[in-house]
XYZ file of C-alpha atoms in Angstrom:
778
model
C -13.043 -27.107 -20.611
C -11.310 -29.881 -22.395
C -8.764 -29.052 -25.728
C -11.253 -31.163 -27.655
C -14.015 -28.646 -26.908
C -11.918 -25.916 -27.850
C -10.981 -27.388 -31.213
C -14.647 -28.092 -32.258
C -14.830 -26.559 -35.445
C -18.435 -25.566 -35.192
C -17.923 -22.851 -32.975
C -16.443 -19.629 -33.812
C -12.673 -18.887 -32.545
C -13.606 -15.785 -30.442
C -16.046 -17.974 -28.405
C -13.685 -21.021 -27.893
C -10.950 -18.276 -26.879
C -13.086 -16.605 -24.556
C -13.860 -19.750 -22.671
C -10.829 -21.095 -22.717
C -9.504 -18.194 -20.790
C -12.312 -18.079 -18.412
C -14.909 -15.736 -19.804
C -18.021 -17.449 -19.167
C -20.975 -17.621 -22.348
C -23.609 -16.329 -20.077
C -25.051 -15.892 -16.474
C -28.544 -15.378 -14.743
C -29.403 -12.309 -13.178
C -31.499 -11.812 -10.121
C -34.812 -12.262 -11.790
C -33.566 -15.709 -13.135
C -33.102 -14.256 -16.608
C -30.427 -15.552 -18.907
C -27.580 -13.116 -20.291
C -25.462 -14.368 -23.242
C -22.077 -12.806 -23.408
C -21.638 -10.566 -26.580
C -19.037 -10.673 -28.658
C -18.145 -6.997 -28.107
C -17.852 -7.953 -24.366
C -15.712 -10.927 -25.406
C -13.222 -8.730 -27.271
C -13.309 -5.946 -24.895
C -12.454 -8.246 -22.108
C -9.672 -10.171 -24.089
C -8.147 -6.845 -24.805
C -8.134 -5.897 -21.139
C -6.446 -9.440 -20.523
C -3.703 -8.478 -23.193
C -4.960 -11.396 -25.294
C -4.990 -10.858 -29.301
C -8.437 -11.148 -30.780
C -8.757 -8.435 -33.579
C -9.606 -11.159 -36.275
C -10.553 -14.757 -36.475
C -6.575 -15.495 -37.141
C -5.423 -13.523 -33.935
C -8.059 -15.749 -31.896
C -6.701 -18.971 -33.534
C -3.102 -17.718 -32.778
C -3.855 -16.504 -29.096
C -5.887 -20.042 -28.425
C -3.044 -22.244 -29.793
C -0.498 -20.080 -27.481
C -2.682 -20.602 -24.551
C -3.180 -24.088 -25.188
C 0.592 -24.754 -25.521
C 1.821 -22.549 -22.804
C 1.379 -25.549 -20.048
C 3.206 -27.999 -22.330
C 6.113 -25.474 -22.864
C 6.435 -24.993 -19.167
C 6.581 -28.855 -18.406
C 5.259 -28.302 -14.937
C 2.375 -25.965 -13.541
C 3.358 -22.895 -11.586
C 1.969 -24.187 -8.536
C 0.155 -27.184 -7.255
C -2.541 -27.112 -4.504
C -3.742 -30.307 -3.042
C -5.683 -31.217 0.047
C -4.086 -33.079 2.769
C -4.414 -37.069 3.229
C -5.240 -37.383 -0.716
C -2.948 -38.542 -3.422
C -1.100 -35.735 -5.138
C -1.964 -35.737 -9.046
C 0.858 -33.699 -10.610
C 0.512 -33.531 -14.766
C 3.845 -33.322 -16.585
C 4.472 -32.263 -20.298
C 7.252 -33.921 -21.946
C 8.790 -34.680 -25.495
C 8.029 -38.416 -26.161
C 11.416 -38.905 -26.721
C 12.175 -38.442 -22.825
C 9.526 -41.067 -21.931
C 11.831 -43.810 -21.270
C 14.423 -41.601 -19.259
C 14.705 -42.150 -15.486
C 13.334 -39.069 -13.436
C 13.772 -38.312 -9.894
C 10.993 -36.343 -7.744
C 12.080 -34.705 -4.458
C 9.551 -33.231 -1.974
C 10.820 -30.926 0.770
C 8.116 -30.138 3.292
C 8.058 -26.859 5.053
C 9.475 -28.461 8.304
C 12.460 -29.744 6.506
C 11.100 -33.580 6.000
C 12.185 -34.839 2.904
C 10.666 -37.433 0.455
C 11.582 -38.620 -2.876
C 11.392 -41.616 -5.633
C 11.996 -42.092 -9.156
C 9.707 -42.808 -12.264
C 9.892 -43.303 -16.130
C 7.389 -41.099 -17.932
C 6.589 -44.179 -19.989
C 5.118 -45.898 -16.822
C 2.852 -42.844 -15.785
C -0.703 -42.760 -16.808
C -0.634 -41.243 -20.330
C -2.740 -38.260 -21.296
C -3.284 -35.980 -24.328
C -0.586 -35.695 -26.890
C 0.180 -32.865 -28.837
C 2.910 -31.717 -31.171
C 5.535 -28.911 -30.192
C 7.311 -27.386 -32.712
C 6.871 -30.487 -34.915
C 8.071 -32.712 -32.048
C 5.599 -35.070 -30.472
C 5.041 -34.549 -26.657
C 2.727 -35.997 -24.132
C 0.815 -35.326 -21.098
C 1.815 -37.915 -18.260
C 0.078 -37.971 -14.860
C 2.486 -38.519 -11.668
C 0.763 -39.664 -8.449
C 2.545 -38.969 -5.204
C 1.408 -40.481 -1.968
C -0.860 -38.701 0.404
C 0.793 -35.847 2.410
C -0.626 -35.287 5.773
C 1.312 -32.509 6.872
C -0.512 -29.149 5.522
C 1.935 -26.172 4.584
C 4.004 -24.628 1.867
C 6.365 -27.509 0.523
C 8.628 -27.666 -2.453
C 8.559 -30.419 -5.255
C 11.419 -30.644 -7.692
C 11.670 -33.106 -10.718
C 14.999 -33.909 -12.015
C 14.710 -34.367 -15.899
C 17.628 -35.952 -17.327
C 17.552 -34.149 -20.847
C 16.286 -31.008 -21.121
C 17.424 -29.495 -24.697
C 15.701 -25.919 -23.964
C 15.692 -23.633 -20.905
C 12.008 -23.353 -18.951
C 11.476 -20.580 -16.462
C 11.780 -21.487 -12.531
C 8.561 -21.572 -10.845
C 6.957 -19.161 -8.562
C 8.224 -19.008 -4.609
C 5.372 -18.678 -2.067
C 6.121 -16.009 0.543
C 7.536 -17.494 3.392
C 8.587 -20.306 1.875
C 12.230 -19.238 0.751
C 13.424 -18.615 4.491
C 12.399 -21.947 5.779
C 14.559 -23.912 2.873
C 18.113 -24.167 3.207
C 20.277 -22.496 0.563
C 17.254 -20.237 -0.558
C 17.635 -16.586 0.082
C 14.170 -14.538 0.478
C 11.754 -12.767 2.917
C 8.341 -13.566 4.153
C 6.877 -11.143 1.349
C 9.410 -11.484 -1.418
C 8.569 -10.693 -5.003
C 7.789 -13.993 -6.372
C 7.598 -12.589 -10.051
C 11.177 -12.363 -10.354
C 11.951 -15.592 -11.814
C 14.760 -16.749 -13.872
C 16.117 -19.889 -15.725
C 18.011 -22.908 -14.183
C 20.349 -24.772 -15.787
C 21.602 -24.974 -19.567
C 20.649 -26.911 -22.636
C 21.398 -30.508 -22.635
C 22.360 -30.764 -19.022
C 20.592 -32.600 -16.289
C 18.291 -30.080 -14.284
C 15.760 -29.731 -11.740
C 12.375 -28.189 -12.438
C 10.513 -27.236 -9.561
C 7.207 -25.818 -8.056
C 5.512 -25.111 -4.967
C 3.228 -27.809 -3.635
C 0.393 -26.053 -1.135
C -1.120 -28.828 0.920
C -4.037 -27.616 2.575
C -6.833 -28.673 5.310
C -10.468 -29.280 3.998
C -11.821 -27.084 7.102
C -11.562 -23.619 8.251
C -10.639 -22.859 11.472
C -13.694 -22.619 14.196
C -12.966 -21.485 17.809
C -14.483 -23.205 20.655
C -16.949 -20.187 21.453
C -18.773 -21.366 18.482
C -18.383 -25.159 17.932
C -20.395 -28.174 19.532
C -23.634 -26.109 19.651
C -22.246 -22.694 21.604
C -23.201 -19.681 19.913
C -21.481 -16.349 20.489
C -22.360 -12.606 19.805
C -20.355 -9.442 18.963
C -20.416 -5.791 18.039
C -19.522 -4.428 14.716
C -18.307 -0.804 14.127
C -17.174 1.521 11.868
C -13.975 2.240 13.517
C -13.472 5.813 12.198
C -16.794 6.898 13.507
C -16.400 5.947 17.237
C -16.493 8.984 19.469
C -14.522 9.339 22.571
C -13.129 12.264 24.635
C -9.339 11.259 23.931
C -9.415 10.541 20.038
C -8.162 13.130 17.435
C -11.467 13.240 15.741
C -12.133 9.720 14.427
C -11.787 6.425 16.232
C -8.484 4.857 16.549
C -6.606 1.862 17.864
C -6.787 3.461 21.356
C -10.752 3.413 21.309
C -10.621 -0.332 19.788
C -8.645 -1.088 22.972
C -11.491 0.506 25.139
C -14.050 -1.374 22.987
C -12.534 -4.715 23.591
C -12.624 -4.122 27.374
C -16.307 -3.082 26.794
C -16.974 -6.444 24.882
C -15.107 -8.497 27.662
C -17.626 -6.804 30.545
C -20.742 -7.431 28.129
C -20.202 -11.077 27.420
C -19.482 -10.415 23.639
C -17.083 -12.422 21.907
C -15.656 -10.120 19.391
C -15.262 -6.607 17.975
C -16.237 -6.178 14.099
C -14.494 -3.632 12.137
C -14.645 -2.103 8.690
C -11.855 -2.902 6.348
C -8.500 -1.257 7.946
C -6.708 -1.113 4.663
C -4.118 1.602 3.489
C -5.670 4.333 1.522
C -3.861 7.530 0.377
C -1.943 9.723 2.772
C -1.722 12.516 0.044
C -5.380 12.825 -0.186
C -7.280 12.021 2.967
C -10.609 12.573 1.039
C -10.314 9.206 -0.516
C -12.054 7.648 2.271
C -13.989 4.440 1.309
C -12.157 1.480 2.981
C -13.415 -0.741 0.369
C -11.476 1.055 -2.421
C -8.010 0.919 -0.783
C -4.371 1.470 -2.149
C -3.215 -1.826 -0.549
C -4.789 -4.689 1.341
C -1.591 -5.883 2.853
C -0.873 -2.650 4.898
C -2.695 -0.370 7.229
C -4.490 2.995 7.238
C -2.087 4.621 9.428
C -4.889 7.320 10.441
C -6.109 4.858 12.844
C -2.712 5.150 15.111
C -3.305 6.189 18.473
C -0.416 8.905 18.488
C -0.195 9.457 22.203
C 0.337 5.569 22.530
C 3.404 5.224 20.409
C 6.543 4.782 22.605
C 8.334 8.042 20.981
C 5.793 10.270 22.091
C 6.652 10.127 25.721
C 10.051 10.621 25.378
C 9.836 13.194 22.530
C 9.399 16.768 24.224
C 9.078 18.668 20.834
C 5.907 16.500 19.915
C 4.491 17.035 23.561
C 5.037 20.503 23.174
C 3.271 20.903 19.871
C 0.227 18.815 21.040
C -0.043 21.018 24.273
C -0.258 24.271 22.477
C -3.462 25.898 23.061
C -4.355 26.141 19.275
C -3.595 22.524 18.742
C -5.932 21.552 21.168
C -8.471 23.758 20.208
C -8.190 21.870 16.760
C -8.644 18.739 18.470
C -11.700 19.612 20.284
C -13.179 21.045 16.923
C -12.431 17.662 15.295
C -13.732 15.795 18.322
C -17.176 17.709 18.196
C -17.405 17.757 14.560
C -20.609 15.746 13.324
C -18.904 14.014 10.681
C -15.294 13.086 10.615
C -13.086 15.545 9.156
C -10.294 13.261 7.640
C -8.304 16.244 6.243
C -8.336 17.656 9.649
C -7.471 14.492 11.334
C -4.499 14.033 8.968
C -3.019 17.385 9.440
C -3.214 17.074 13.214
C -1.347 13.727 13.107
C 0.807 14.767 10.367
C 2.195 17.551 12.856
C 3.217 14.828 15.268
C 4.140 11.449 13.496
C 7.237 13.081 11.595
C 8.546 14.603 14.834
C 8.114 10.959 16.337
C 9.879 9.556 13.498
C 12.839 11.927 13.489
C 13.192 11.133 17.393
C 13.183 7.611 16.844
C 15.956 8.221 14.500
C 18.214 9.909 16.658
C 17.550 8.024 19.885
C 17.111 4.380 18.404
C 18.383 3.944 15.209
C 21.646 5.785 15.551
C 22.026 4.277 18.993
C 21.151 0.804 17.584
C 18.847 0.197 20.361
C 16.750 -2.960 21.108
C 13.607 -0.770 19.466
C 16.019 -0.023 16.374
C 16.619 -3.736 15.993
C 13.141 -4.434 16.384
C 12.367 -2.322 13.530
C 14.725 -3.555 11.409
C 13.543 -6.818 11.905
C 10.309 -5.960 10.985
C 11.509 -4.469 7.806
C 13.503 -7.290 6.969
C 10.401 -9.739 7.414
C 8.039 -7.382 5.635
C 10.625 -7.450 2.687
C 10.175 -6.176 -0.882
C 6.519 -5.608 -0.638
C 7.093 -3.354 2.399
C 9.738 -1.389 0.412
C 7.691 -1.021 -2.611
C 4.653 -0.088 -0.574
C 6.599 2.745 1.340
C 8.041 3.807 -2.117
C 4.858 4.332 -3.558
C 3.420 6.365 -0.909
C 6.663 8.877 -0.881
C 6.661 8.870 -4.656
C 2.770 9.672 -4.802
C 3.100 12.513 -2.183
C 6.146 14.006 -4.048
C 4.625 14.137 -7.362
C 1.130 14.920 -6.005
C 2.802 17.864 -4.301
C 4.138 19.183 -7.724
C 1.167 18.533 -9.596
C -2.093 18.065 -8.001
C -3.661 16.508 -11.078
C -1.681 13.257 -10.322
C -4.000 11.508 -8.354
C -1.950 8.055 -8.931
C 0.632 6.014 -10.734
C -1.328 5.482 -14.184
C -0.981 9.284 -14.911
C 2.270 9.490 -13.414
C 4.922 10.487 -16.044
C 5.941 7.084 -17.642
C 9.632 6.846 -16.266
C 7.883 6.592 -13.029
C 5.361 4.074 -13.677
C 7.894 1.402 -13.364
C 8.988 0.468 -9.761
C 12.363 -0.914 -11.132
C 12.980 2.213 -13.665
C 16.283 4.112 -13.003
C 14.316 7.039 -12.181
C 12.448 5.480 -9.487
C 15.680 3.782 -7.889
C 17.187 7.276 -8.184
C 14.243 8.765 -6.150
C 14.583 5.953 -3.757
C 18.098 6.559 -3.105
C 17.762 10.368 -2.521
C 14.669 10.223 -0.437
C 15.417 7.146 1.792
C 14.642 8.815 4.787
C 11.104 9.713 3.604
C 10.329 6.113 2.303
C 11.569 4.625 5.798
C 9.128 6.972 7.473
C 6.190 5.327 5.803
C 7.777 1.886 7.019
C 7.909 3.151 10.502
C 4.304 4.018 10.304
C 3.453 0.505 9.186
C 5.564 -0.588 12.016
C 3.600 1.324 14.714
C 0.535 0.015 13.193
C 1.295 -3.428 12.990
C 2.878 -3.288 16.926
C -0.856 -1.643 17.889
C -2.777 -4.179 16.341
C -0.417 -7.005 17.873
C -1.076 -5.448 21.295
C -4.947 -5.341 20.651
C -4.991 -9.241 19.784
C -3.119 -9.731 22.677
C -5.409 -7.791 24.856
C -8.294 -9.779 23.504
C -6.743 -13.089 24.261
C -6.000 -11.657 27.778
C -9.759 -10.565 28.216
C -10.796 -14.030 27.107
C -12.788 -13.052 24.184
C -13.612 -16.124 22.253
C -12.793 -14.483 19.217
C -11.127 -10.992 19.368
C -10.990 -8.541 16.320
C -13.368 -9.446 13.424
C -11.671 -7.750 10.651
C -12.912 -7.253 7.010
C -11.194 -7.936 3.661
C -12.038 -5.721 0.483
C -12.809 -7.719 -2.577
C -10.285 -5.496 -4.794
C -8.117 -2.594 -4.728
C -7.898 1.129 -6.396
C -6.494 1.257 -9.786
C -4.065 3.917 -8.825
C -2.707 2.369 -5.730
C 0.449 1.002 -4.292
C -0.746 -2.615 -4.821
C -1.240 -2.477 -8.717
C 1.574 -0.305 -9.109
C 3.894 -3.043 -7.240
C 2.365 -5.660 -9.258
C 0.676 -4.216 -12.231
C 1.554 -7.349 -14.139
C -1.229 -9.414 -12.038
C -4.142 -6.970 -12.775
C -6.474 -6.424 -15.657
C -6.031 -2.575 -15.433
C -8.629 -1.407 -17.601
C -11.592 -3.751 -16.492
C -13.333 -3.087 -13.600
C -15.201 -5.591 -11.065
C -18.777 -5.055 -10.292
C -22.209 -6.781 -10.595
C -24.977 -7.230 -13.036
C -28.099 -5.269 -13.038
C -30.653 -5.304 -10.336
C -33.790 -3.406 -9.219
C -31.397 -0.153 -8.270
C -28.837 -0.545 -10.805
C -30.453 -1.273 -13.962
C -27.216 -0.517 -15.893
C -25.403 -2.909 -13.613
C -22.640 -1.803 -11.064
C -19.024 -0.636 -11.618
C -17.049 -0.543 -8.688
C -14.023 0.676 -10.306
C -11.853 -2.044 -8.859
C -9.301 -3.582 -11.286
C -9.506 -7.426 -11.003
C -6.641 -10.131 -10.686
C -5.923 -11.654 -13.947
C -6.505 -15.503 -12.921
C -3.913 -16.978 -14.900
C -1.262 -14.501 -13.730
C -2.210 -15.029 -10.267
C -1.600 -18.786 -10.576
C 1.693 -18.177 -12.353
C 2.660 -16.055 -9.103
C 1.946 -19.166 -6.959
C -0.960 -17.392 -5.691
C 1.483 -15.254 -3.336
C -0.527 -11.816 -3.583
C -3.548 -13.701 -2.437
C -1.567 -15.369 0.453
C -0.293 -12.077 1.424
C -3.444 -10.313 1.545
C -4.880 -13.087 3.891
C -2.042 -13.082 6.204
C -1.954 -9.372 6.617
C -5.765 -9.309 7.644
C -5.848 -12.519 9.540
C -2.644 -11.943 11.611
C -4.132 -10.004 14.272
C -8.003 -11.065 13.794
C -9.784 -13.922 15.157
C -12.502 -13.705 12.461
C -12.113 -12.562 9.045
C -14.967 -11.282 6.460
C -14.519 -11.988 2.915
C -16.099 -9.128 1.041
C -18.070 -10.736 -1.905
C -17.008 -14.187 -1.326
C -18.234 -15.328 -4.630
C -15.109 -13.719 -6.144
C -13.140 -17.069 -5.096
C -14.905 -18.773 -7.858
C -16.217 -15.816 -10.374
C -15.977 -12.166 -10.789
C -18.217 -9.785 -12.865
C -15.735 -8.025 -15.159
C -16.905 -4.480 -16.541
C -15.171 -3.998 -19.957
C -13.160 -1.164 -20.903
C -15.303 1.529 -22.853
C -18.744 -0.466 -21.871
C -21.227 0.114 -19.571
C -21.882 -2.060 -16.357
C -24.729 -3.928 -18.111
C -22.456 -5.314 -20.654
C -19.895 -7.236 -18.442
C -19.348 -10.987 -18.151
C -18.316 -13.507 -15.453
C -14.659 -14.748 -15.553
C -13.703 -17.887 -13.788
C -11.155 -18.086 -11.130
C -9.189 -21.215 -9.538
C -11.983 -21.849 -6.792
C -10.737 -25.205 -5.336
C -6.887 -23.606 -5.121
C -7.987 -20.443 -3.487
C -10.286 -22.066 -0.996
C -7.494 -24.609 -0.101
C -5.245 -21.781 0.699
C -8.008 -20.024 2.684
C -8.546 -22.969 4.844
C -4.677 -23.334 5.115
C -4.115 -19.611 6.408
C -7.369 -19.964 8.542
C -6.084 -22.802 10.238
C -2.486 -21.287 10.742
C -3.839 -17.954 11.954
C -6.452 -19.470 13.967
C -9.054 -17.513 12.169
C -12.867 -18.185 11.834
C -13.741 -17.253 8.177
C -17.256 -15.447 7.234
C -17.995 -15.141 3.393
C -20.314 -12.380 2.212
C -22.659 -14.465 0.118
C -25.322 -12.024 -0.448
C -27.040 -11.984 -3.626
C -26.787 -14.239 -6.733
C -24.546 -16.999 -5.514
C -24.211 -20.286 -7.385
C -25.251 -23.460 -5.136
C -21.976 -25.355 -5.705
C -20.344 -22.031 -4.052
C -22.370 -22.251 -1.024
C -22.187 -25.869 -0.660
C -18.347 -25.565 -0.862
C -17.904 -23.160 1.691
C -20.186 -25.054 3.992
C -18.054 -27.960 3.567
C -15.029 -26.080 4.294
C -16.589 -24.494 7.649
C -16.984 -20.998 5.972
C -19.802 -19.212 7.967
C -22.601 -17.687 5.751
C -23.666 -14.207 5.990
C -27.350 -13.753 6.794
C -29.176 -10.237 7.042
C -32.606 -9.932 8.655
C -33.998 -7.888 5.760
C -33.395 -10.402 3.081
C -33.954 -13.647 5.189
C -37.974 -14.465 4.199
C -40.097 -17.353 4.504
C -41.877 -18.670 1.078
C -44.928 -16.350 1.956
C -42.694 -13.299 2.438
C -42.469 -13.151 6.329
C -39.472 -12.430 7.957
C -37.534 -15.714 8.414
C -38.715 -17.366 11.729
C -35.217 -17.758 14.227
C -35.162 -21.344 14.102
C -34.908 -21.485 10.144
C -31.800 -19.876 9.947
C -28.879 -21.917 9.210
C -26.503 -22.906 12.105
C -23.331 -22.316 10.019
C -23.940 -18.638 9.779
C -23.298 -15.188 10.965
C -26.848 -13.337 11.601
C -27.143 -9.582 11.749
C -30.226 -7.202 11.403
C -28.173 -4.709 8.882
C -24.999 -3.654 7.485
C -22.984 -0.611 6.288
C -24.548 -0.688 2.914
C -28.226 -0.893 4.109
C -30.695 1.275 6.440
C -30.165 0.880 9.967
C -33.471 -0.449 11.831
C -34.439 3.036 12.574
C -33.934 4.254 9.103
C -35.579 0.928 7.644
C -38.851 1.447 9.774
C -38.987 5.274 8.867
C -38.159 4.644 4.942
C -35.197 6.823 5.449
C -32.938 4.906 2.878
C -36.145 5.340 0.226
C -36.604 9.282 0.887
C -32.463 9.480 0.249
C -32.854 7.632 -2.809
C -35.670 9.872 -4.023
C -34.101 12.970 -2.997
C -30.907 12.054 -5.042
C -32.951 10.784 -7.812
C -31.174 7.288 -7.515
C -34.425 5.374 -8.507
C -34.214 4.330 -12.466
C -38.036 4.655 -12.256
C -41.161 5.649 -10.499
C -42.534 2.253 -10.645
C -39.726 1.046 -8.616
C -39.924 3.782 -5.938
C -43.643 3.153 -5.603
C -43.055 -0.689 -5.232
C -40.281 -0.048 -2.591
C -42.839 2.222 -0.484
C -45.641 -0.525 -0.814
C -42.989 -2.945 0.170
C -41.598 -1.319 2.809
C -45.253 -0.658 4.267
C -45.737 -4.498 4.195
C -42.788 -5.188 5.935
C -43.394 -2.895 8.819
C -46.823 -5.084 9.227
C -44.714 -8.231 8.823
C -42.183 -7.333 11.492
C -44.616 -6.327 14.213
C -46.432 -9.568 13.588
C -43.269 -11.452 13.589
C -42.417 -9.911 17.166
C -46.000 -10.597 18.379
C -46.091 -14.035 17.167
C -42.711 -14.884 18.940
C -44.158 -13.151 22.048
C -41.503 -10.468 21.792
C -43.902 -7.032 21.150
C -43.089 -4.682 24.162
C -45.859 -4.248 26.420
C -48.070 -1.473 25.143
C -47.006 -1.577 21.580
C -49.821 -2.555 19.348
C -48.928 -4.694 16.049
C -50.536 -2.005 13.959
C -47.393 -0.063 12.190
C -49.750 2.846 11.967
C -49.651 3.404 15.597
C -45.747 3.220 15.844
C -44.225 6.195 14.243
C -40.695 5.147 15.016
C -38.647 2.016 16.622
C -38.361 2.486 20.362
C -35.384 1.163 21.999
C -37.610 -1.714 23.316
C -38.822 -2.692 19.861
C -35.030 -2.602 18.501
C -34.068 -4.697 21.619
C -37.037 -7.144 20.609
C -35.542 -7.238 17.163
C -32.086 -8.219 18.345
C -33.441 -10.656 20.848
C -35.678 -12.395 18.371
C -32.638 -12.878 15.639
C -30.509 -13.918 18.717
C -32.460 -16.784 19.297
C -31.554 -18.323 16.044
C -28.978 -21.485 16.162
C -26.552 -19.424 13.870
C -23.032 -19.749 15.353
C -22.387 -15.689 15.335
C -24.681 -13.021 15.849
C -23.575 -9.469 15.178
C -25.273 -6.441 16.507
C -24.474 -3.009 14.635
C -23.211 -0.378 16.528
C -25.856 2.155 14.795
C -28.782 0.032 15.686
C -27.831 -0.594 19.167
C -27.734 3.225 19.779
C -30.793 3.908 17.509
C -29.064 5.849 14.766
C -31.309 6.811 11.884
C -28.492 7.169 9.141
C -26.610 4.666 7.462
C -22.962 4.589 7.121
C -23.146 4.104 3.330
C -25.469 4.590 0.382
C -24.505 2.426 -2.385
C -24.685 4.300 -5.892
C -23.460 7.480 -4.297
C -19.948 9.282 -3.822
C -20.121 12.824 -2.597
C -23.924 13.322 -2.738
C -24.168 11.540 0.536
C -21.558 11.577 3.527
C -20.583 8.099 3.317
C -17.831 6.837 5.471
C -17.816 9.860 7.491
C -20.864 9.655 10.264
C -19.942 9.386 13.665
C -21.916 7.431 16.655
C -24.035 9.695 18.568
C -22.702 8.548 21.930
C -18.982 8.572 23.007
C -17.458 5.356 24.285
C -17.158 7.122 27.980
C -20.927 7.466 28.212
C -21.827 3.759 27.205
C -21.775 2.276 30.546
C -24.583 4.496 31.610
C -26.493 4.125 28.375
C -30.018 2.175 28.990
C -30.084 1.180 25.372
C -26.842 -0.226 25.270
C -27.054 -1.960 28.517
C -30.621 -3.528 27.582
C -29.286 -4.709 24.286
C -26.446 -6.673 25.986
C -28.271 -7.937 28.783
C -30.848 -9.245 26.071
C -27.947 -10.892 23.963
C -26.070 -12.315 26.874
C -29.183 -14.232 28.042
C -30.048 -15.412 24.620
C -26.577 -16.534 23.494
C -25.264 -18.058 26.516
C -28.201 -18.711 28.544
């Protein structure tokens, strides 16, 4: 929205301020109904953004400050541009400087340099504004197209600057590539300072991110080729060797299975770091940090120190310890507390052995660890510091669930109290860094293994849409988050009051001020060892639904995000990491988002249950879009067997999750119709198994043959990628997660019914894999 629109006196300042900062005036729900953003919602969201709006005068002053901010900083905090297109830079300068000769210098990531000169008066002029009673003007500088993508640096020498302006953001990974700049790959870009003195020639600079206009797609899904893979909830994988929950050792066996079955990938739930002090905080979509890994997935016996540490091996060999492991393996559900306790008895011993055998001797392994610490930089240090602090404080007071309820002196990572703790507990902090190093090493080995096995994609990872309010990521960079707001979604059939996911959203303007460094870091961390990445709620690249503090989920509003910039950065990191991108675009997604994602080569996410023809029939295989990932179901939905038997409807009824009996009855009737439609679709396509009647009343449950036929039908689609869910392959009844519940349902705890070692002899598995191999590769 232009400044002219914002200065329209016919509109209240509250509305103009809200739209100026990105709060959308309305949205349409799943039924097509328009919802206007209320003034109460506007005020609550502005308050969550720390923008004064208590009165019309406050709104007017905040609007003026917001509008003047880009003028006072002269250059934008970051510039994101597509390759092979002219780069447009907007400068804001006093008109008295218009005739002075300025110099621009571009230093590309590879060290190549370009430069030129200009006078502001010769540039394309823009808006004029008085700043502190002095006339300023907007100028547009056009630079030649830059074909080399990457994280570059643009500097502008201004001959006469009479006041100081903040240095611009530094992109993670940029500093060590530029001569004379000290930094690490994930350094804290918010620590900016001033350069130059008043009245002296001075250089202002900003990151220039030049990106490709298409995400990476591997050869196995290009030029008409179609691939398939298996998705698993890694924690729920059973095996005779794990410690009660699936781990990276099991993941290695799954890669072996994929190679033998002809699959291109193994899909995973998010592997993000959770809370070691509270192993019962288990939702992978509510992590402490998306930059680091949940180390409960470590294969303890594969850690090099385990073979050398007699003490650890003796503890594990004890009869009581083995009995505990057997109990954990045999448990119907994952016992996270038990797994954490078992691994917590071994991993500290391995760390102490590592200190004595390697760090004290400065071995090659010690040097590798120090290199990891240095490369991971300040982000790793703060993450490990948080984990050590949280465990320490929680041990003294069990009510301290996260940093927002810590004593005030501990809430600032740079406070004297925190620094004193860090000095006193350096080994404990280093222990958490060591665990991340082990996880990084095991994931790196898995990516290498996938490549050696010839898998077309390898690991297919999942990036959650946000982080938990009380975790390491918000503590380390709380200035980037609207901590009192929560992301969610508007009302729908099951949630008439909307959904509140409890995840504080990024502040869009603060994210841009940071040069998008946190977004870049999250992408890199989750692409580094993956051949494909799913972006949960991909619409969040353009807009997120914010639930205001103190209000219900149906009183929220959408906030805009810099879609073009974020999508460009996504494409850049996708190409750099050779990582296919899948955008979870279920629900109400604006057409412009779908079209742009398509243009950039992002795969749409299409689920069997939701894909229908105009008459309500299940979509014909040939009518699925080619640029998509197709699957029967996912973790938040009923398994095929559960869908057929209405298990999800029964659970919702038992837990009183239906907002009305009318909706419950409608769901029951709709499911009955869907059973008819499903069998008719299989019959129409010649896939109904022999002896099965197309009357659902004669089919009390889905047989393995019917489940195989459903997958064969979906696999015939032109979709580039098809995913079979492990729960469906094994004919499981229960789904992994039931939305709308926390403790009422065993979410994120269910195990697969068949151990990995038994997969080769399971007829259901061999039937599915043979069908998919013939349909996708035949």
